[in-house]
Amino acid sequence: MTLENISANKSFGGWHKQYSHHSATLNCNMRFAIYLPPQAAKGVKVPVLYWLSGLTCSDENFMQKAGAQRMAAELGIAIVAPDTSPRGEGVSDDPQGSYDFGLGAGFYINATQAPWNRHYRMYDYVVKELPELVENNFQVSQQRAISGHSMGGHGALMIALRNPERFTSVSAFSPITNPVNCPWGKKAFTGYLGNNQDDWKQYDSSELLKQATKQVPALVDQGSKDDFLTEQLKPEMLQAAAKHSGYPLELRMQEGYDHSYYFIASFIEEHLRFHARHFEA
């Protein structure tokens, strides 16, 4: 598979780079960003944190706003940030132009409904194609963690819970924890998966957590002043599911913080250190 390097910036002794490639999974060209810490240039295969962004975002939001590179360089962790959906000519978008469905809103699931099933298979892309591409082309190990924000927090938790053998740890900021029961999730799942709500549950972190038999260390931070807290995010549902199954979830309510990248930047160092501890285990 051919990778095209479209940008490169040195940062804290390592390199932030953007690449494009043709995705066989998504049937379109895709872009992702990777931060390679200085250890990777010295022949060390470094572990990887996959970061999944939220609605309307791309690979650029986290890399430019979170301030993660300094700590990633110190800890020797690569960060890979894919786009939030397929894009490009011929990729379907919501004809109404809404922000929460279509381009920028892939929800990290495999769509089954036309026309979305031709391109919108972000679950397979994140779980299979992208890690294989990264591990075959960069100085990284097969130790993987996953994290994300909002829609990406939903994706990170759901993917880790469904693939506990592939990830050493998972964390999330302001995740959509129970998409089968919130407006964002109902709209996306109806469009991508159809009306059978039993099909939705395989992509719902609260539903998965209730039944989890294998455990991936999990850290969730939620801001108490998040405008989406009650209607869309519902952290209490995730907490209840963890209690039901005895899952060792650490869910922290951070007083006064909202849904923005100011919140993420405030706690990203703690999340990176959390993942680093489990990489070393």
PDB file of C-alpha atoms in Angstrom:
ATOM      1  CA  MET A   1       0.000   0.000   0.000  1.00  0.00           C
ATOM      2  CA  THR A   2       1.394   3.380  -1.028  1.00  0.00           C
ATOM      3  CA  LEU A   3       1.682   6.123   1.584  1.00  0.00           C
ATOM      4  CA  GLU A   4       1.989   9.753   0.502  1.00  0.00           C
ATOM      5  CA  ASN A   5       3.604  12.095   3.017  1.00  0.00           C
ATOM      6  CA  ILE A   6       1.777  15.425   2.807  1.00  0.00           C
ATOM      7  CA  SER A   7       3.304  17.304   5.744  1.00  0.00           C
ATOM      8  CA  ALA A   8       6.075  16.984   8.338  1.00  0.00           C
ATOM      9  CA  ASN A   9       6.816  19.148  11.381  1.00  0.00           C
ATOM     10  CA  LYS A  10       9.470  18.524  14.006  1.00  0.00           C
ATOM     11  CA  SER A  11       8.051  18.648  17.533  1.00  0.00           C
ATOM     12  CA  PHE A  12       9.755  17.951  20.874  1.00  0.00           C
ATOM     13  CA  GLY A  13      12.532  16.025  19.144  1.00  0.00           C
ATOM     14  CA  GLY A  14      10.097  13.833  17.222  1.00  0.00           C
ATOM     15  CA  TRP A  15       8.004  14.323  14.103  1.00  0.00           C
ATOM     16  CA  HIS A  16       4.372  15.062  13.440  1.00  0.00           C
ATOM     17  CA  LYS A  17       3.494  13.856   9.942  1.00  0.00           C
ATOM     18  CA  GLN A  18       0.375  13.573   7.811  1.00  0.00           C
ATOM     19  CA  TYR A  19      -0.116  10.839   5.259  1.00  0.00           C
ATOM     20  CA  SER A  20      -2.723   9.926   2.673  1.00  0.00           C
ATOM     21  CA  HIS A  21      -3.405   6.472   1.297  1.00  0.00           C
ATOM     22  CA  HIS A  22      -6.075   4.552  -0.535  1.00  0.00           C
ATOM     23  CA  SER A  23      -8.218   2.560   1.890  1.00  0.00           C
ATOM     24  CA  ALA A  24      -9.516  -0.745   0.571  1.00  0.00           C
ATOM     25  CA  THR A  25     -11.870  -0.893   3.559  1.00  0.00           C
ATOM     26  CA  LEU A  26     -13.467   2.496   2.916  1.00  0.00           C
ATOM     27  CA  ASN A  27     -13.131   2.553  -0.888  1.00  0.00           C
ATOM     28  CA  CYS A  28     -11.651   6.034  -0.902  1.00  0.00           C
ATOM     29  CA  ASN A  29      -8.493   7.958  -0.106  1.00  0.00           C
ATOM     30  CA  MET A  30      -7.926   8.596   3.589  1.00  0.00           C
ATOM     31  CA  ARG A  31      -5.654  10.855   5.614  1.00  0.00           C
ATOM     32  CA  PHE A  32      -4.179  10.217   9.024  1.00  0.00           C
ATOM     33  CA  ALA A  33      -1.664  11.956  11.273  1.00  0.00           C
ATOM     34  CA  ILE A  34       1.116  10.306  13.255  1.00  0.00           C
ATOM     35  CA  TYR A  35       3.385  11.683  15.937  1.00  0.00           C
ATOM     36  CA  LEU A  36       6.621   9.703  16.151  1.00  0.00           C
ATOM     37  CA  PRO A  37       8.578  10.408  19.356  1.00  0.00           C
ATOM     38  CA  PRO A  38      12.371  10.799  19.221  1.00  0.00           C
ATOM     39  CA  GLN A  39      12.869   7.223  20.460  1.00  0.00           C
ATOM     40  CA  ALA A  40      11.502   5.903  17.150  1.00  0.00           C
ATOM     41  CA  ALA A  41      14.369   7.533  15.257  1.00  0.00           C
ATOM     42  CA  LYS A  42      16.836   5.634  17.442  1.00  0.00           C
ATOM     43  CA  GLY A  43      15.678   2.211  16.372  1.00  0.00           C
ATOM     44  CA  VAL A  44      13.250   1.626  19.259  1.00  0.00           C
ATOM     45  CA  LYS A  45       9.857   0.192  18.346  1.00  0.00           C
ATOM     46  CA  VAL A  46       7.481   2.384  20.322  1.00  0.00           C
ATOM     47  CA  PRO A  47       3.892   1.620  21.414  1.00  0.00           C
ATOM     48  CA  VAL A  48       0.999   3.430  19.761  1.00  0.00           C
ATOM     49  CA  LEU A  49      -1.963   5.377  21.108  1.00  0.00           C
ATOM     50  CA  TYR A  50      -4.794   5.606  18.582  1.00  0.00           C
ATOM     51  CA  TRP A  51      -6.816   8.794  19.046  1.00  0.00           C
ATOM     52  CA  LEU A  52     -10.390   9.016  17.714  1.00  0.00           C
ATOM     53  CA  SER A  53     -11.830  12.499  17.339  1.00  0.00           C
ATOM     54  CA  GLY A  54     -15.389  13.762  17.630  1.00  0.00           C
ATOM     55  CA  LEU A  55     -18.125  15.116  15.379  1.00  0.00           C
ATOM     56  CA  THR A  56     -16.995  17.553  12.640  1.00  0.00           C
ATOM     57  CA  CYS A  57     -13.311  16.909  13.413  1.00  0.00           C
ATOM     58  CA  SER A  58     -10.476  15.518  11.288  1.00  0.00           C
ATOM     59  CA  ASP A  59      -7.004  14.189  12.087  1.00  0.00           C
ATOM     60  CA  GLU A  60      -5.866  17.757  12.788  1.00  0.00           C
ATOM     61  CA  ASN A  61      -7.931  18.805  15.823  1.00  0.00           C
ATOM     62  CA  PHE A  62      -6.222  16.666  18.443  1.00  0.00           C
ATOM     63  CA  MET A  63      -2.731  17.058  17.041  1.00  0.00           C
ATOM     64  CA  GLN A  64      -2.979  20.858  16.941  1.00  0.00           C
ATOM     65  CA  LYS A  65      -4.999  21.574  20.102  1.00  0.00           C
ATOM     66  CA  ALA A  66      -4.367  18.929  22.758  1.00  0.00           C
ATOM     67  CA  GLY A  67      -0.677  19.599  23.424  1.00  0.00           C
ATOM     68  CA  ALA A  68       0.072  15.883  23.643  1.00  0.00           C
ATOM     69  CA  GLN A  69       3.416  15.809  21.833  1.00  0.00           C
ATOM     70  CA  ARG A  70       5.609  16.913  24.745  1.00  0.00           C
ATOM     71  CA  MET A  71       4.455  14.093  27.015  1.00  0.00           C
ATOM     72  CA  ALA A  72       4.354  11.573  24.169  1.00  0.00           C
ATOM     73  CA  ALA A  73       8.004  12.419  23.464  1.00  0.00           C
ATOM     74  CA  GLU A  74       8.937  12.004  27.120  1.00  0.00           C
ATOM     75  CA  LEU A  75       7.124   8.670  27.449  1.00  0.00           C
ATOM     76  CA  GLY A  76       8.139   7.309  24.057  1.00  0.00           C
ATOM     77  CA  ILE A  77       4.606   6.857  22.702  1.00  0.00           C
ATOM     78  CA  ALA A  78       3.532   7.289  19.080  1.00  0.00           C
ATOM     79  CA  ILE A  79       0.107   8.840  18.483  1.00  0.00           C
ATOM     80  CA  VAL A  80      -1.991   8.021  15.417  1.00  0.00           C
ATOM     81  CA  ALA A  81      -5.070  10.111  14.619  1.00  0.00           C
ATOM     82  CA  PRO A  82      -7.310   8.961  11.763  1.00  0.00           C
ATOM     83  CA  ASP A  83     -10.030  11.047  10.194  1.00  0.00           C
ATOM     84  CA  THR A  84     -13.547  10.768  11.612  1.00  0.00           C
ATOM     85  CA  SER A  85     -15.164   9.461   8.440  1.00  0.00           C
ATOM     86  CA  PRO A  86     -14.434   8.634   4.816  1.00  0.00           C
ATOM     87  CA  ARG A  87     -14.283  11.681   2.572  1.00  0.00           C
ATOM     88  CA  GLY A  88     -13.808  12.676  -1.041  1.00  0.00           C
ATOM     89  CA  GLU A  89     -15.596  12.673  -4.365  1.00  0.00           C
ATOM     90  CA  GLY A  90     -18.278  10.011  -4.503  1.00  0.00           C
ATOM     91  CA  VAL A  91     -18.539   9.561  -0.713  1.00  0.00           C
ATOM     92  CA  SER A  92     -22.129  10.038   0.428  1.00  0.00           C
ATOM     93  CA  ASP A  93     -23.045  12.890   2.751  1.00  0.00           C
ATOM     94  CA  ASP A  94     -26.230  13.889   4.520  1.00  0.00           C
ATOM     95  CA  PRO A  95     -28.315  15.760   1.908  1.00  0.00           C
ATOM     96  CA  GLN A  96     -29.504  18.052   4.706  1.00  0.00           C
ATOM     97  CA  GLY A  97     -25.908  19.048   5.470  1.00  0.00           C
ATOM     98  CA  SER A  98     -26.188  18.267   9.176  1.00  0.00           C
ATOM     99  CA  TYR A  99     -23.051  18.074  11.302  1.00  0.00           C
ATOM    100  CA  ASP A 100     -23.972  14.854  13.121  1.00  0.00           C
ATOM    101  CA  PHE A 101     -24.439  12.499  10.173  1.00  0.00           C
ATOM    102  CA  GLY A 102     -22.419  11.846   7.030  1.00  0.00           C
ATOM    103  CA  LEU A 103     -19.037  13.469   6.454  1.00  0.00           C
ATOM    104  CA  GLY A 104     -17.153  13.978   9.712  1.00  0.00           C
ATOM    105  CA  ALA A 105     -19.612  11.759  11.588  1.00  0.00           C
ATOM    106  CA  GLY A 106     -18.742   8.135  10.862  1.00  0.00           C
ATOM    107  CA  PHE A 107     -19.346   6.981  14.469  1.00  0.00           C
ATOM    108  CA  TYR A 108     -16.658   4.274  14.071  1.00  0.00           C
ATOM    109  CA  ILE A 109     -19.168   1.618  13.003  1.00  0.00           C
ATOM    110  CA  ASN A 110     -19.643  -0.532   9.894  1.00  0.00           C
ATOM    111  CA  ALA A 111     -22.698   0.757   8.030  1.00  0.00           C
ATOM    112  CA  THR A 112     -25.062  -1.852   6.604  1.00  0.00           C
ATOM    113  CA  GLN A 113     -27.560   0.449   4.859  1.00  0.00           C
ATOM    114  CA  ALA A 114     -27.178   1.864   1.342  1.00  0.00           C
ATOM    115  CA  PRO A 115     -25.599   4.169   0.306  1.00  0.00           C
ATOM    116  CA  TRP A 116     -23.545   4.378   3.507  1.00  0.00           C
ATOM    117  CA  ASN A 117     -22.307   0.773   3.423  1.00  0.00           C
ATOM    118  CA  ARG A 118     -20.137   1.479   0.383  1.00  0.00           C
ATOM    119  CA  HIS A 119     -17.742   3.745   2.329  1.00  0.00           C
ATOM    120  CA  TYR A 120     -18.733   4.085   5.990  1.00  0.00           C
ATOM    121  CA  ARG A 121     -16.842   1.199   7.583  1.00  0.00           C
ATOM    122  CA  MET A 122     -14.762   3.067  10.136  1.00  0.00           C
ATOM    123  CA  TYR A 123     -14.877   0.190  12.631  1.00  0.00           C
ATOM    124  CA  ASP A 124     -12.939  -2.137  10.328  1.00  0.00           C
ATOM    125  CA  TYR A 125     -10.621   0.691   9.313  1.00  0.00           C
ATOM    126  CA  VAL A 126      -9.627   1.545  12.895  1.00  0.00           C
ATOM    127  CA  VAL A 127      -9.476  -2.031  14.172  1.00  0.00           C
ATOM    128  CA  LYS A 128      -7.750  -3.700  11.238  1.00  0.00           C
ATOM    129  CA  GLU A 129      -6.546  -1.710   8.243  1.00  0.00           C
ATOM    130  CA  LEU A 130      -5.000   1.322   9.923  1.00  0.00           C
ATOM    131  CA  PRO A 131      -2.989  -0.554  12.607  1.00  0.00           C
ATOM    132  CA  GLU A 132      -1.666  -2.954   9.970  1.00  0.00           C
ATOM    133  CA  LEU A 133      -0.627  -0.009   7.815  1.00  0.00           C
ATOM    134  CA  VAL A 134       1.067   1.779  10.718  1.00  0.00           C
ATOM    135  CA  GLU A 135       2.866  -1.309  11.992  1.00  0.00           C
ATOM    136  CA  ASN A 136       4.161  -2.182   8.526  1.00  0.00           C
ATOM    137  CA  ASN A 137       5.510   1.287   7.749  1.00  0.00           C
ATOM    138  CA  PHE A 138       6.723   2.893  10.978  1.00  0.00           C
ATOM    139  CA  GLN A 139       9.026   2.100  13.888  1.00  0.00           C
ATOM    140  CA  VAL A 140       6.227   0.986  16.187  1.00  0.00           C
ATOM    141  CA  SER A 141       5.438  -2.128  18.186  1.00  0.00           C
ATOM    142  CA  GLN A 142       2.204  -4.109  18.354  1.00  0.00           C
ATOM    143  CA  GLN A 143       1.387  -2.617  21.756  1.00  0.00           C
ATOM    144  CA  ARG A 144      -1.712  -0.492  21.197  1.00  0.00           C
ATOM    145  CA  ALA A 145      -3.903   1.725  23.336  1.00  0.00           C
ATOM    146  CA  ILE A 146      -6.931   3.702  22.213  1.00  0.00           C
ATOM    147  CA  SER A 147      -8.515   6.971  23.313  1.00  0.00           C
ATOM    148  CA  GLY A 148     -10.891   9.599  22.009  1.00  0.00           C
ATOM    149  CA  HIS A 149     -13.273  12.485  22.591  1.00  0.00           C
ATOM    150  CA  SER A 150     -17.080  12.638  22.369  1.00  0.00           C
ATOM    151  CA  MET A 151     -18.029  10.551  19.292  1.00  0.00           C
ATOM    152  CA  GLY A 152     -14.409   9.388  19.369  1.00  0.00           C
ATOM    153  CA  GLY A 153     -14.720   8.525  23.046  1.00  0.00           C
ATOM    154  CA  HIS A 154     -17.666   6.322  22.079  1.00  0.00           C
ATOM    155  CA  GLY A 155     -15.499   4.751  19.383  1.00  0.00           C
ATOM    156  CA  ALA A 156     -12.528   4.160  21.668  1.00  0.00           C
ATOM    157  CA  LEU A 157     -14.548   2.518  24.449  1.00  0.00           C
ATOM    158  CA  MET A 158     -16.645   0.430  22.076  1.00  0.00           C
ATOM    159  CA  ILE A 159     -13.658  -0.771  20.044  1.00  0.00           C
ATOM    160  CA  ALA A 160     -11.618  -1.662  23.125  1.00  0.00           C
ATOM    161  CA  LEU A 161     -14.523  -3.540  24.704  1.00  0.00           C
ATOM    162  CA  ARG A 162     -15.052  -5.531  21.503  1.00  0.00           C
ATOM    163  CA  ASN A 163     -11.335  -6.174  20.994  1.00  0.00           C
ATOM    164  CA  PRO A 164      -9.740  -6.588  24.443  1.00  0.00           C
ATOM    165  CA  GLU A 165      -6.931  -8.708  22.995  1.00  0.00           C
ATOM    166  CA  ARG A 166      -5.792  -5.868  20.719  1.00  0.00           C
ATOM    167  CA  PHE A 167      -5.536  -2.999  23.225  1.00  0.00           C
ATOM    168  CA  THR A 168      -3.647  -2.702  26.497  1.00  0.00           C
ATOM    169  CA  SER A 169      -5.799   0.185  27.786  1.00  0.00           C
ATOM    170  CA  VAL A 170      -8.555   2.613  26.822  1.00  0.00           C
ATOM    171  CA  SER A 171      -9.442   6.142  27.863  1.00  0.00           C
ATOM    172  CA  ALA A 172     -12.004   8.723  26.825  1.00  0.00           C
ATOM    173  CA  PHE A 173     -12.965  12.355  27.260  1.00  0.00           C
ATOM    174  CA  SER A 174     -16.687  13.196  27.301  1.00  0.00           C
ATOM    175  CA  PRO A 175     -17.697  10.000  25.482  1.00  0.00           C
ATOM    176  CA  ILE A 176     -21.140   9.269  24.058  1.00  0.00           C
ATOM    177  CA  THR A 177     -21.613   6.330  26.398  1.00  0.00           C
ATOM    178  CA  ASN A 178     -25.090   5.061  25.467  1.00  0.00           C
ATOM    179  CA  PRO A 179     -25.729   5.976  21.813  1.00  0.00           C
ATOM    180  CA  VAL A 180     -28.798   3.728  21.510  1.00  0.00           C
ATOM    181  CA  ASN A 181     -30.499   6.116  23.961  1.00  0.00           C
ATOM    182  CA  CYS A 182     -29.378   9.590  22.842  1.00  0.00           C
ATOM    183  CA  PRO A 183     -30.313  11.795  19.870  1.00  0.00           C
ATOM    184  CA  TRP A 184     -26.874  11.713  18.204  1.00  0.00           C
ATOM    185  CA  GLY A 185     -26.698   7.947  18.400  1.00  0.00           C
ATOM    186  CA  LYS A 186     -30.285   7.264  17.372  1.00  0.00           C
ATOM    187  CA  LYS A 187     -29.916   9.425  14.274  1.00  0.00           C
ATOM    188  CA  ALA A 188     -26.599   7.896  13.234  1.00  0.00           C
ATOM    189  CA  PHE A 189     -27.502   4.294  13.991  1.00  0.00           C
ATOM    190  CA  THR A 190     -30.860   4.531  12.209  1.00  0.00           C
ATOM    191  CA  GLY A 191     -29.168   5.914   9.116  1.00  0.00           C
ATOM    192  CA  TYR A 192     -26.151   3.620   9.061  1.00  0.00           C
ATOM    193  CA  LEU A 193     -27.622   0.414  10.536  1.00  0.00           C
ATOM    194  CA  GLY A 194     -31.377   0.545   9.935  1.00  0.00           C
ATOM    195  CA  ASN A 195     -34.306   0.387  12.328  1.00  0.00           C
ATOM    196  CA  ASN A 196     -33.523  -2.884  14.149  1.00  0.00           C
ATOM    197  CA  GLN A 197     -32.263  -1.623  17.495  1.00  0.00           C
ATOM    198  CA  ASP A 198     -30.799  -5.012  18.373  1.00  0.00           C
ATOM    199  CA  ASP A 199     -28.220  -4.316  15.647  1.00  0.00           C
ATOM    200  CA  TRP A 200     -27.277  -1.064  17.384  1.00  0.00           C
ATOM    201  CA  LYS A 201     -26.274  -2.639  20.685  1.00  0.00           C
ATOM    202  CA  GLN A 202     -23.026  -4.127  19.333  1.00  0.00           C
ATOM    203  CA  TYR A 203     -21.752  -0.535  19.033  1.00  0.00           C
ATOM    204  CA  ASP A 204     -22.990   0.741  22.402  1.00  0.00           C
ATOM    205  CA  SER A 205     -20.370   0.904  25.179  1.00  0.00           C
ATOM    206  CA  SER A 206     -22.881   0.707  28.026  1.00  0.00           C
ATOM    207  CA  GLU A 207     -24.473  -2.395  26.513  1.00  0.00           C
ATOM    208  CA  LEU A 208     -21.061  -3.972  25.922  1.00  0.00           C
ATOM    209  CA  LEU A 209     -19.834  -3.135  29.410  1.00  0.00           C
ATOM    210  CA  LYS A 210     -22.787  -4.942  30.989  1.00  0.00           C
ATOM    211  CA  GLN A 211     -21.650  -8.176  29.349  1.00  0.00           C
ATOM    212  CA  ALA A 212     -17.869  -7.748  29.421  1.00  0.00           C
ATOM    213  CA  THR A 213     -15.940 -10.846  30.494  1.00  0.00           C
ATOM    214  CA  LYS A 214     -12.451  -9.605  29.566  1.00  0.00           C
ATOM    215  CA  GLN A 215     -11.225  -6.351  31.041  1.00  0.00           C
ATOM    216  CA  VAL A 216      -9.186  -3.572  29.459  1.00  0.00           C
ATOM    217  CA  PRO A 217      -8.066  -0.905  31.974  1.00  0.00           C
ATOM    218  CA  ALA A 218     -10.375   2.070  31.362  1.00  0.00           C
ATOM    219  CA  LEU A 219     -10.213   5.747  32.338  1.00  0.00           C
ATOM    220  CA  VAL A 220     -12.981   8.245  31.514  1.00  0.00           C
ATOM    221  CA  ASP A 221     -12.967  11.978  32.226  1.00  0.00           C
ATOM    222  CA  GLN A 222     -16.146  14.039  31.973  1.00  0.00           C
ATOM    223  CA  GLY A 223     -16.591  17.778  32.535  1.00  0.00           C
ATOM    224  CA  SER A 224     -19.377  18.798  34.922  1.00  0.00           C
ATOM    225  CA  LYS A 225     -20.225  21.876  32.803  1.00  0.00           C
ATOM    226  CA  ASP A 226     -20.449  20.008  29.501  1.00  0.00           C
ATOM    227  CA  ASP A 227     -23.458  21.312  27.547  1.00  0.00           C
ATOM    228  CA  PHE A 228     -24.090  17.795  26.166  1.00  0.00           C
ATOM    229  CA  LEU A 229     -23.817  15.977  29.488  1.00  0.00           C
ATOM    230  CA  THR A 230     -27.453  15.146  30.209  1.00  0.00           C
ATOM    231  CA  GLU A 231     -28.994  14.687  26.767  1.00  0.00           C
ATOM    232  CA  GLN A 232     -26.179  13.115  24.743  1.00  0.00           C
ATOM    233  CA  LEU A 233     -23.318  11.752  26.880  1.00  0.00           C
ATOM    234  CA  LYS A 234     -25.045  10.063  29.845  1.00  0.00           C
ATOM    235  CA  PRO A 235     -21.972   8.968  31.860  1.00  0.00           C
ATOM    236  CA  GLU A 236     -24.280   7.575  34.547  1.00  0.00           C
ATOM    237  CA  MET A 237     -25.288   4.810  32.115  1.00  0.00           C
ATOM    238  CA  LEU A 238     -21.670   3.727  31.688  1.00  0.00           C
ATOM    239  CA  GLN A 239     -21.128   3.839  35.434  1.00  0.00           C
ATOM    240  CA  ALA A 240     -24.223   1.690  36.017  1.00  0.00           C
ATOM    241  CA  ALA A 241     -23.097  -0.824  33.399  1.00  0.00           C
ATOM    242  CA  ALA A 242     -19.659  -1.098  35.021  1.00  0.00           C
ATOM    243  CA  LYS A 243     -21.262  -1.685  38.401  1.00  0.00           C
ATOM    244  CA  HIS A 244     -23.514  -4.360  36.910  1.00  0.00           C
ATOM    245  CA  SER A 245     -20.610  -6.374  35.489  1.00  0.00           C
ATOM    246  CA  GLY A 246     -18.010  -5.489  38.129  1.00  0.00           C
ATOM    247  CA  TYR A 247     -15.838  -3.805  35.506  1.00  0.00           C
ATOM    248  CA  PRO A 248     -12.968  -1.736  37.001  1.00  0.00           C
ATOM    249  CA  LEU A 249     -13.876   1.527  35.263  1.00  0.00           C
ATOM    250  CA  GLU A 250     -12.386   4.777  36.589  1.00  0.00           C
ATOM    251  CA  LEU A 251     -14.838   7.554  35.727  1.00  0.00           C
ATOM    252  CA  ARG A 252     -13.913  11.029  36.975  1.00  0.00           C
ATOM    253  CA  MET A 253     -16.230  14.034  36.952  1.00  0.00           C
ATOM    254  CA  GLN A 254     -14.030  17.113  36.511  1.00  0.00           C
ATOM    255  CA  GLU A 255     -15.665  20.138  38.116  1.00  0.00           C
ATOM    256  CA  GLY A 256     -16.209  23.195  35.911  1.00  0.00           C
ATOM    257  CA  TYR A 257     -14.856  21.751  32.640  1.00  0.00           C
ATOM    258  CA  ASP A 258     -16.828  21.773  29.398  1.00  0.00           C
ATOM    259  CA  HIS A 259     -16.720  19.807  26.109  1.00  0.00           C
ATOM    260  CA  SER A 260     -13.850  21.707  24.515  1.00  0.00           C
ATOM    261  CA  TYR A 261     -10.192  21.017  23.814  1.00  0.00           C
ATOM    262  CA  TYR A 262      -9.343  23.220  26.809  1.00  0.00           C
ATOM    263  CA  PHE A 263     -10.681  20.291  28.839  1.00  0.00           C
ATOM    264  CA  ILE A 264      -8.696  17.711  26.866  1.00  0.00           C
ATOM    265  CA  ALA A 265      -5.475  19.723  27.086  1.00  0.00           C
ATOM    266  CA  SER A 266      -5.900  19.980  30.864  1.00  0.00           C
ATOM    267  CA  PHE A 267      -5.853  16.206  31.416  1.00  0.00           C
ATOM    268  CA  ILE A 268      -4.131  14.676  28.384  1.00  0.00           C
ATOM    269  CA  GLU A 269      -0.876  14.240  30.307  1.00  0.00           C
ATOM    270  CA  GLU A 270      -2.656  12.090  32.888  1.00  0.00           C
ATOM    271  CA  HIS A 271      -4.199   9.981  30.136  1.00  0.00           C
ATOM    272  CA  LEU A 272      -0.854   9.445  28.426  1.00  0.00           C
ATOM    273  CA  ARG A 273       0.735   8.421  31.728  1.00  0.00           C
ATOM    274  CA  PHE A 274      -2.188   6.046  32.329  1.00  0.00           C
ATOM    275  CA  HIS A 275      -1.560   4.331  29.005  1.00  0.00           C
ATOM    276  CA  ALA A 276       2.220   4.300  29.525  1.00  0.00           C
ATOM    277  CA  ARG A 277       1.794   2.375  32.797  1.00  0.00           C
ATOM    278  CA  HIS A 278      -0.076  -0.377  30.986  1.00  0.00           C
ATOM    279  CA  PHE A 279       2.364  -0.458  28.087  1.00  0.00           C
ATOM    280  CA  GLU A 280       5.121  -1.196  30.579  1.00  0.00           C
ATOM    281  CA  ALA A 281       3.163  -3.911  32.415  1.00  0.00           C
TER     282      ALA A 281
END
